[in-house]
């Protein structure tokens, strides 16, 4: 009887899912209140740059010392979508001023590049291609744009259909931009030579992809904010798969990125506190769940810094955060 009881106990233990591993998260409070820091990006010196959407400045953090500095922008710029070129120039989207901004950190000079069409309101997210040119989404205006950084010329491509409200954008290894149509169930694929857009309709009619990530095989991953799913599209075979997040229907996943092991990391913004969640594509399992210490409020973007195995994010609680993922 004792032997049978022991076997039953072992069997019960085996049936209990293992507790998901957590990751170490550190946060730095931004010294300027109600800044809503967003879109952090690490430069060659290890400084973490971010766009202060409500604070109307571009800031940076030196993690070793905890020191912050800032560059003020034109009034009501509402910056976001920050990226850094290989030459150290900082680019951002000036949402309310309808421009792409260029900041030279060496001189502090800021040059706004205006939209060529008045309908192109709210430039939103940015991504760099291999030539150092910028691709961006226009949230209100139904465009995807390209800024050639050599001559600061902007071209806009109108998205088929009405009111796509494109948000997240990524550029794959073939320099093809992909964007998420946040208002409906479509992915948007740009032909950079023809400057045309093809749309891929996702199987779930209620899907609302808002942010994208790429793995090394150029598969396109998205977070479905409306339904609480992580999805993937394979451009080679045209297949789509999706998995419900640990937080369920109300998890509201938004920010997402991939690490060098092709694991996906995302944030459940519908949970309080927000949670950083890790997903392993080879097994189809979510293997890591970690609460954000400050609560997070809303985390809209993740930046993966491969040399240190870190993911950086900004929070609605006015913190810059770092998750050590490997």
mmCIF file of C-alpha atoms in Angstrom:
data_model
loop_
_atom_site.group_PDB
_atom_site.id
_atom_site.type_symbol
_atom_site.label_atom_id
_atom_site.label_comp_id
_atom_site.label_asym_id
_atom_site.label_seq_id
_atom_site.Cartn_x
_atom_site.Cartn_y
_atom_site.Cartn_z
ATOM 1 C CA UNK A 1 0.000 0.000 0.000
ATOM 2 C CA UNK A 2 2.859 2.371 0.790
ATOM 3 C CA UNK A 3 4.411 1.686 -2.586
ATOM 4 C CA UNK A 4 1.113 2.371 -4.370
ATOM 5 C CA UNK A 5 0.651 5.625 -2.460
ATOM 6 C CA UNK A 6 4.143 6.779 -3.368
ATOM 7 C CA UNK A 7 3.541 6.022 -7.041
ATOM 8 C CA UNK A 8 0.254 7.923 -6.923
ATOM 9 C CA UNK A 9 1.995 10.903 -5.272
ATOM 10 C CA UNK A 10 4.719 10.917 -7.955
ATOM 11 C CA UNK A 11 2.099 10.699 -10.684
ATOM 12 C CA UNK A 12 0.220 13.659 -9.225
ATOM 13 C CA UNK A 13 3.420 15.715 -9.083
ATOM 14 C CA UNK A 14 4.168 14.891 -12.714
ATOM 15 C CA UNK A 15 0.713 16.131 -13.732
ATOM 16 C CA UNK A 16 1.276 19.561 -12.154
ATOM 17 C CA UNK A 17 2.781 22.015 -14.689
ATOM 18 C CA UNK A 18 6.188 23.345 -13.695
ATOM 19 C CA UNK A 19 6.220 26.934 -12.461
ATOM 20 C CA UNK A 20 7.302 29.233 -15.251
ATOM 21 C CA UNK A 21 10.747 30.691 -14.714
ATOM 22 C CA UNK A 22 10.998 34.410 -14.100
ATOM 23 C CA UNK A 23 13.541 36.940 -15.330
ATOM 24 C CA UNK A 24 15.363 39.681 -13.431
ATOM 25 C CA UNK A 25 13.855 43.125 -13.960
ATOM 26 C CA UNK A 26 15.432 46.436 -12.909
ATOM 27 C CA UNK A 27 13.804 49.850 -13.241
ATOM 28 C CA UNK A 28 14.966 53.468 -13.136
ATOM 29 C CA UNK A 29 12.494 56.242 -12.280
ATOM 30 C CA UNK A 30 12.617 59.076 -14.816
ATOM 31 C CA UNK A 31 13.293 62.290 -12.832
ATOM 32 C CA UNK A 32 10.838 64.387 -14.864
ATOM 33 C CA UNK A 33 7.265 63.596 -13.854
ATOM 34 C CA UNK A 34 4.522 62.314 -16.168
ATOM 35 C CA UNK A 35 6.913 61.884 -19.074
ATOM 36 C CA UNK A 36 5.473 58.590 -20.364
ATOM 37 C CA UNK A 37 8.877 57.306 -21.583
ATOM 38 C CA UNK A 38 8.631 55.115 -24.656
ATOM 39 C CA UNK A 39 10.627 53.212 -27.272
ATOM 40 C CA UNK A 40 14.042 52.859 -25.569
ATOM 41 C CA UNK A 41 17.054 52.121 -27.785
ATOM 42 C CA UNK A 42 20.632 51.397 -26.649
ATOM 43 C CA UNK A 43 23.463 53.273 -28.389
ATOM 44 C CA UNK A 44 27.064 52.192 -28.990
ATOM 45 C CA UNK A 45 28.146 53.615 -25.603
ATOM 46 C CA UNK A 46 25.489 51.705 -23.692
ATOM 47 C CA UNK A 47 23.283 54.742 -23.052
ATOM 48 C CA UNK A 48 19.553 54.061 -23.239
ATOM 49 C CA UNK A 49 17.697 56.672 -25.280
ATOM 50 C CA UNK A 50 13.925 57.095 -25.084
ATOM 51 C CA UNK A 51 11.107 59.310 -26.340
ATOM 52 C CA UNK A 52 9.151 61.135 -23.642
ATOM 53 C CA UNK A 53 5.734 61.196 -25.271
ATOM 54 C CA UNK A 54 4.090 63.464 -22.701
ATOM 55 C CA UNK A 55 7.265 65.213 -21.542
ATOM 56 C CA UNK A 56 8.078 66.488 -25.043
ATOM 57 C CA UNK A 57 11.771 65.605 -24.984
ATOM 58 C CA UNK A 58 14.269 62.934 -25.988
ATOM 59 C CA UNK A 59 16.071 61.547 -22.957
ATOM 60 C CA UNK A 60 18.810 59.117 -22.143
ATOM 61 C CA UNK A 61 19.833 56.998 -19.179
ATOM 62 C CA UNK A 62 23.314 55.798 -18.227
ATOM 63 C CA UNK A 63 22.419 52.565 -16.406
ATOM 64 C CA UNK A 64 25.702 52.266 -14.480
ATOM 65 C CA UNK A 65 25.290 55.631 -12.779
ATOM 66 C CA UNK A 66 21.523 56.031 -12.999
ATOM 67 C CA UNK A 67 22.014 59.511 -14.481
ATOM 68 C CA UNK A 68 19.504 60.990 -16.928
ATOM 69 C CA UNK A 69 19.825 63.808 -19.446
ATOM 70 C CA UNK A 70 17.412 65.295 -21.978
ATOM 71 C CA UNK A 71 16.986 67.274 -25.205
ATOM 72 C CA UNK A 72 13.823 69.382 -25.371
ATOM 73 C CA UNK A 73 11.730 69.405 -28.545
ATOM 74 C CA UNK A 74 9.243 71.721 -30.234
ATOM 75 C CA UNK A 75 6.058 72.222 -28.228
ATOM 76 C CA UNK A 76 3.412 69.503 -28.624
ATOM 77 C CA UNK A 77 5.725 67.191 -30.566
ATOM 78 C CA UNK A 78 4.529 64.069 -28.684
ATOM 79 C CA UNK A 79 7.591 62.014 -29.706
ATOM 80 C CA UNK A 80 7.668 58.228 -30.027
ATOM 81 C CA UNK A 81 9.064 55.477 -32.244
ATOM 82 C CA UNK A 82 12.740 56.176 -31.478
ATOM 83 C CA UNK A 83 15.580 54.387 -33.323
ATOM 84 C CA UNK A 84 19.331 55.080 -33.642
ATOM 85 C CA UNK A 85 21.282 54.843 -36.885
ATOM 86 C CA UNK A 86 24.755 53.328 -37.208
ATOM 87 C CA UNK A 87 26.149 56.889 -37.284
ATOM 88 C CA UNK A 88 24.642 57.631 -33.866
ATOM 89 C CA UNK A 89 21.906 59.915 -35.194
ATOM 90 C CA UNK A 90 18.627 59.589 -33.296
ATOM 91 C CA UNK A 91 15.365 59.483 -35.207
ATOM 92 C CA UNK A 92 11.886 59.749 -33.765
ATOM 93 C CA UNK A 93 8.291 60.292 -34.862
ATOM 94 C CA UNK A 94 6.806 63.662 -33.952
ATOM 95 C CA UNK A 95 3.172 62.629 -33.761
ATOM 96 C CA UNK A 96 1.345 65.915 -33.231
ATOM 97 C CA UNK A 97 3.736 67.988 -35.349
ATOM 98 C CA UNK A 98 3.483 65.531 -38.266
ATOM 99 C CA UNK A 99 7.184 65.036 -38.818
ATOM 100 C CA UNK A 100 10.107 62.677 -38.460
ATOM 101 C CA UNK A 101 12.717 64.230 -36.183
ATOM 102 C CA UNK A 102 16.497 63.979 -36.523
ATOM 103 C CA UNK A 103 18.563 64.607 -33.390
ATOM 104 C CA UNK A 104 22.352 64.859 -33.453
ATOM 105 C CA UNK A 105 23.444 64.088 -29.874
ATOM 106 C CA UNK A 106 26.905 65.563 -30.472
ATOM 107 C CA UNK A 107 25.510 69.035 -31.178
ATOM 108 C CA UNK A 108 21.999 68.840 -29.746
ATOM 109 C CA UNK A 109 20.618 70.042 -33.085
ATOM 110 C CA UNK A 110 17.112 68.861 -33.945
ATOM 111 C CA UNK A 111 15.838 68.881 -37.543
ATOM 112 C CA UNK A 112 12.166 68.059 -38.198
ATOM 113 C CA UNK A 113 11.290 66.551 -41.595
ATOM 114 C CA UNK A 114 7.640 67.302 -42.387
ATOM 115 C CA UNK A 115 5.158 64.975 -44.046
ATOM 116 C CA UNK A 116 4.644 65.691 -47.788
ATOM 117 C CA UNK A 117 0.891 65.100 -47.484
ATOM 118 C CA UNK A 118 -1.374 66.891 -44.990
ATOM 119 C CA UNK A 119 -3.402 63.693 -44.593
ATOM 120 C CA UNK A 120 -0.347 61.946 -43.094
ATOM 121 C CA UNK A 121 -1.189 62.579 -39.440
ATOM 122 C CA UNK A 122 0.410 60.871 -36.452
ATOM 123 C CA UNK A 123 3.599 59.216 -37.723
ATOM 124 C CA UNK A 124 3.953 56.371 -35.253
ATOM 125 C CA UNK A 125 6.578 53.581 -35.352
ATOM 126 C CA UNK A 126 10.005 53.482 -37.033
ATOM 127 C CA UNK A 127 12.326 50.771 -38.351
ATOM 128 C CA UNK A 128 15.691 50.948 -40.137
ATOM 129 C CA UNK A 129 16.652 48.977 -43.243
ATOM 130 C CA UNK A 130 20.167 47.766 -44.076
ATOM 131 C CA UNK A 131 20.962 51.009 -45.941
ATOM 132 C CA UNK A 132 20.099 53.075 -42.872
ATOM 133 C CA UNK A 133 16.857 54.434 -44.317
ATOM 134 C CA UNK A 134 13.735 54.776 -42.186
ATOM 135 C CA UNK A 135 10.399 53.084 -42.708
ATOM 136 C CA UNK A 136 7.490 54.278 -40.616
ATOM 137 C CA UNK A 137 3.765 53.899 -40.077
ATOM 138 C CA UNK A 138 1.282 56.766 -40.121
ATOM 139 C CA UNK A 139 -1.418 55.987 -37.593
ATOM 140 C CA UNK A 140 -3.954 58.535 -38.845
ATOM 141 C CA UNK A 141 -3.670 58.862 -42.568
ATOM 142 C CA UNK A 142 -3.493 55.253 -43.772
ATOM 143 C CA UNK A 143 0.114 55.389 -44.983
ATOM 144 C CA UNK A 144 3.418 53.603 -44.678
ATOM 145 C CA UNK A 145 6.347 55.918 -45.349
ATOM 146 C CA UNK A 146 10.016 55.815 -46.230
ATOM 147 C CA UNK A 147 12.543 58.500 -45.311
ATOM 148 C CA UNK A 148 15.820 58.338 -47.253
ATOM 149 C CA UNK A 149 18.329 59.532 -44.678
ATOM 150 C CA UNK A 150 20.869 60.855 -47.209
ATOM 151 C CA UNK A 151 18.580 63.513 -48.690
ATOM 152 C CA UNK A 152 15.755 63.562 -46.102
ATOM 153 C CA UNK A 153 13.148 62.855 -48.780
ATOM 154 C CA UNK A 154 9.917 61.176 -47.678
ATOM 155 C CA UNK A 155 7.763 58.898 -49.848
ATOM 156 C CA UNK A 156 4.324 57.768 -48.714
ATOM 157 C CA UNK A 157 2.449 54.640 -49.823
ATOM 158 C CA UNK A 158 -1.289 54.540 -49.242
ATOM 159 C CA UNK A 159 -2.586 51.360 -47.653
ATOM 160 C CA UNK A 160 -5.344 49.517 -49.550
ATOM 161 C CA UNK A 161 -8.715 49.899 -47.841
ATOM 162 C CA UNK A 162 -9.787 52.560 -45.387
ATOM 163 C CA UNK A 163 -8.650 53.344 -41.867
ATOM 164 C CA UNK A 164 -6.071 50.580 -41.279
ATOM 165 C CA UNK A 165 -4.451 52.553 -38.430
ATOM 166 C CA UNK A 166 -1.020 50.937 -38.930
ATOM 167 C CA UNK A 167 1.111 50.705 -35.797
ATOM 168 C CA UNK A 168 4.129 48.420 -35.371
ATOM 169 C CA UNK A 169 6.640 48.017 -38.212
ATOM 170 C CA UNK A 170 9.684 45.771 -38.765
ATOM 171 C CA UNK A 171 12.123 45.207 -41.665
ATOM 172 C CA UNK A 172 13.221 41.655 -42.480
ATOM 173 C CA UNK A 173 16.536 40.296 -43.769
ATOM 174 C CA UNK A 174 15.512 41.040 -47.373
ATOM 175 C CA UNK A 175 14.765 44.671 -46.503
ATOM 176 C CA UNK A 176 11.018 44.122 -46.806
ATOM 177 C CA UNK A 177 9.006 46.193 -44.319
ATOM 178 C CA UNK A 178 6.037 44.582 -42.574
ATOM 179 C CA UNK A 179 3.458 46.493 -40.563
ATOM 180 C CA UNK A 180 0.434 45.703 -38.424
ATOM 181 C CA UNK A 181 -2.992 47.121 -39.306
ATOM 182 C CA UNK A 182 -4.168 47.858 -35.788
ATOM 183 C CA UNK A 183 -7.780 48.558 -36.829
ATOM 184 C CA UNK A 184 -8.477 45.230 -38.567
ATOM 185 C CA UNK A 185 -7.142 41.685 -39.021
ATOM 186 C CA UNK A 186 -4.402 42.372 -41.570
ATOM 187 C CA UNK A 187 -0.644 42.303 -41.910
ATOM 188 C CA UNK A 188 0.866 44.701 -44.431
ATOM 189 C CA UNK A 189 3.814 43.712 -46.623
ATOM 190 C CA UNK A 190 5.741 46.403 -48.507
ATOM 191 C CA UNK A 191 7.557 45.810 -51.789
ATOM 192 C CA UNK A 192 10.416 48.332 -51.365
ATOM 193 C CA UNK A 193 11.272 48.357 -55.069
ATOM 194 C CA UNK A 194 7.781 48.849 -56.450
ATOM 195 C CA UNK A 195 6.697 50.865 -53.384
ATOM 196 C CA UNK A 196 3.443 48.934 -53.164
ATOM 197 C CA UNK A 197 1.649 47.230 -50.275
ATOM 198 C CA UNK A 198 0.151 43.742 -50.209
ATOM 199 C CA UNK A 199 -2.226 42.745 -47.421
ATOM 200 C CA UNK A 200 -2.440 39.403 -45.635
ATOM 201 C CA UNK A 201 -5.773 38.769 -43.964
ATOM 202 C CA UNK A 202 -5.523 36.811 -40.737
ATOM 203 C CA UNK A 203 -7.937 33.885 -40.263
ATOM 204 C CA UNK A 204 -9.509 35.280 -37.080
ATOM 205 C CA UNK A 205 -11.847 38.111 -38.076
ATOM 206 C CA UNK A 206 -11.603 39.703 -34.632
ATOM 207 C CA UNK A 207 -7.779 39.667 -34.602
ATOM 208 C CA UNK A 208 -6.193 43.073 -33.991
ATOM 209 C CA UNK A 209 -2.407 42.896 -34.499
ATOM 210 C CA UNK A 210 -0.681 46.001 -33.141
ATOM 211 C CA UNK A 211 3.042 45.195 -32.731
ATOM 212 C CA UNK A 212 5.353 42.898 -34.722
ATOM 213 C CA UNK A 213 8.580 40.955 -34.259
ATOM 214 C CA UNK A 214 10.748 38.861 -36.581
ATOM 215 C CA UNK A 215 12.621 35.633 -35.930
ATOM 216 C CA UNK A 216 15.780 34.686 -37.832
ATOM 217 C CA UNK A 217 13.749 32.748 -40.429
ATOM 218 C CA UNK A 218 11.841 35.963 -41.290
ATOM 219 C CA UNK A 219 8.596 34.648 -39.866
ATOM 220 C CA UNK A 220 6.378 37.529 -38.774
ATOM 221 C CA UNK A 221 5.037 37.433 -35.209
ATOM 222 C CA UNK A 222 2.312 39.635 -33.814
ATOM 223 C CA UNK A 223 0.494 40.307 -30.567
ATOM 224 C CA UNK A 224 -3.293 40.249 -30.860
ATOM 225 C CA UNK A 225 -4.346 42.952 -28.429
ATOM 226 C CA UNK A 226 -8.062 42.298 -28.769
ATOM 227 C CA UNK A 227 -8.111 38.520 -28.319
ATOM 228 C CA UNK A 228 -5.049 37.896 -26.120
ATOM 229 C CA UNK A 229 -3.070 35.780 -28.579
ATOM 230 C CA UNK A 230 0.446 35.509 -29.980
ATOM 231 C CA UNK A 231 0.425 34.731 -33.698
ATOM 232 C CA UNK A 232 2.914 33.940 -36.452
ATOM 233 C CA UNK A 233 2.791 34.105 -40.243
ATOM 234 C CA UNK A 234 5.261 32.240 -42.473
ATOM 235 C CA UNK A 235 5.713 34.203 -45.725
ATOM 236 C CA UNK A 236 7.287 31.188 -47.424
ATOM 237 C CA UNK A 237 4.410 28.764 -46.995
ATOM 238 C CA UNK A 238 1.635 31.178 -46.121
ATOM 239 C CA UNK A 239 0.750 29.323 -42.896
ATOM 240 C CA UNK A 240 -0.591 31.044 -39.792
ATOM 241 C CA UNK A 241 -0.565 29.768 -36.199
ATOM 242 C CA UNK A 242 -1.536 31.318 -32.894
ATOM 243 C CA UNK A 243 -1.419 30.608 -29.157
ATOM 244 C CA UNK A 244 -3.520 32.106 -26.311
ATOM 245 C CA UNK A 245 -1.416 34.010 -23.779
ATOM 246 C CA UNK A 246 -1.213 32.897 -20.132
ATOM 247 C CA UNK A 247 -3.259 35.952 -19.084
ATOM 248 C CA UNK A 248 -6.215 34.892 -21.197
ATOM 249 C CA UNK A 249 -8.729 37.011 -23.102
ATOM 250 C CA UNK A 250 -8.028 40.169 -21.113
ATOM 251 C CA UNK A 251 -4.214 39.948 -21.270
ATOM 252 C CA UNK A 252 -4.043 42.699 -23.952
ATOM 253 C CA UNK A 253 -0.536 41.891 -25.243
ATOM 254 C CA UNK A 254 1.160 44.799 -26.966
ATOM 255 C CA UNK A 255 4.977 45.119 -26.986
ATOM 256 C CA UNK A 256 6.831 42.131 -28.501
ATOM 257 C CA UNK A 257 10.381 41.277 -29.612
ATOM 258 C CA UNK A 258 12.572 38.252 -30.342
ATOM 259 C CA UNK A 259 15.949 37.381 -28.821
ATOM 260 C CA UNK A 260 18.948 35.742 -30.507
ATOM 261 C CA UNK A 261 17.577 32.290 -29.659
ATOM 262 C CA UNK A 262 14.363 33.149 -31.541
ATOM 263 C CA UNK A 263 12.361 33.166 -28.328
ATOM 264 C CA UNK A 264 9.548 35.707 -28.246
ATOM 265 C CA UNK A 265 9.089 38.170 -25.396
ATOM 266 C CA UNK A 266 5.960 40.250 -24.913
ATOM 267 C CA UNK A 267 4.088 42.235 -22.268
ATOM 268 C CA UNK A 268 0.549 41.599 -21.051
ATOM 269 C CA UNK A 269 -0.724 45.148 -20.526
ATOM 270 C CA UNK A 270 -4.204 44.054 -19.481
ATOM 271 C CA UNK A 271 -2.873 42.532 -16.271
ATOM 272 C CA UNK A 272 -2.036 44.562 -13.168
ATOM 273 C CA UNK A 273 0.872 44.567 -12.731
ATOM 274 C CA UNK A 274 1.895 44.200 -16.366
ATOM 275 C CA UNK A 275 3.763 40.964 -17.005
ATOM 276 C CA UNK A 276 6.763 40.131 -19.197
ATOM 277 C CA UNK A 277 6.055 36.772 -20.862
ATOM 278 C CA UNK A 278 8.486 34.488 -22.711
ATOM 279 C CA UNK A 279 7.506 32.031 -25.480
ATOM 280 C CA UNK A 280 9.525 29.175 -27.001
ATOM 281 C CA UNK A 281 8.485 28.570 -30.645
ATOM 282 C CA UNK A 282 10.154 25.143 -30.879
ATOM 283 C CA UNK A 283 7.813 23.757 -28.205
ATOM 284 C CA UNK A 284 4.890 26.136 -28.583
ATOM 285 C CA UNK A 285 4.993 26.887 -24.860
ATOM 286 C CA UNK A 286 5.066 30.001 -22.707
ATOM 287 C CA UNK A 287 7.972 29.354 -20.352
ATOM 288 C CA UNK A 288 8.429 32.606 -18.421
ATOM 289 C CA UNK A 289 6.112 35.057 -16.643
ATOM 290 C CA UNK A 290 7.427 37.992 -14.567
ATOM 291 C CA UNK A 291 5.567 40.898 -12.979
ATOM 292 C CA UNK A 292 6.946 44.379 -13.678
ATOM 293 C CA UNK A 293 7.848 45.798 -10.235
ATOM 294 C CA UNK A 294 6.456 49.314 -10.861
ATOM 295 C CA UNK A 295 3.244 47.875 -12.284
ATOM 296 C CA UNK A 296 4.028 49.040 -15.798
ATOM 297 C CA UNK A 297 0.572 50.537 -16.477
ATOM 298 C CA UNK A 298 1.185 50.252 -20.219
ATOM 299 C CA UNK A 299 4.315 48.976 -21.987
ATOM 300 C CA UNK A 300 4.039 49.618 -25.722
ATOM 301 C CA UNK A 301 7.467 48.701 -27.069
ATOM 302 C CA UNK A 302 10.390 46.364 -26.321
ATOM 303 C CA UNK A 303 13.977 46.847 -27.499
ATOM 304 C CA UNK A 304 16.258 43.804 -27.501
ATOM 305 C CA UNK A 305 19.930 44.620 -26.898
ATOM 306 C CA UNK A 306 21.690 41.446 -28.006
ATOM 307 C CA UNK A 307 25.260 42.092 -26.667
ATOM 308 C CA UNK A 308 23.978 42.077 -23.065
ATOM 309 C CA UNK A 309 20.975 39.767 -23.465
ATOM 310 C CA UNK A 310 18.651 42.529 -22.262
ATOM 311 C CA UNK A 311 15.221 43.806 -23.171
ATOM 312 C CA UNK A 312 14.498 47.479 -22.469
ATOM 313 C CA UNK A 313 11.092 49.111 -22.111
ATOM 314 C CA UNK A 314 9.357 52.274 -20.937
ATOM 315 C CA UNK A 315 6.321 52.294 -18.672
ATOM 316 C CA UNK A 316 3.246 54.406 -18.104
ATOM 317 C CA UNK A 317 4.406 54.588 -14.478
ATOM 318 C CA UNK A 318 7.376 56.760 -15.601
ATOM 319 C CA UNK A 319 10.128 54.148 -15.403
ATOM 320 C CA UNK A 320 12.728 52.832 -17.817
ATOM 321 C CA UNK A 321 12.957 49.079 -17.320
ATOM 322 C CA UNK A 322 15.404 46.310 -18.163
ATOM 323 C CA UNK A 323 14.692 42.582 -18.253
ATOM 324 C CA UNK A 324 17.686 40.229 -18.350
ATOM 325 C CA UNK A 325 16.517 37.409 -20.596
ATOM 326 C CA UNK A 326 19.747 35.455 -21.166
#
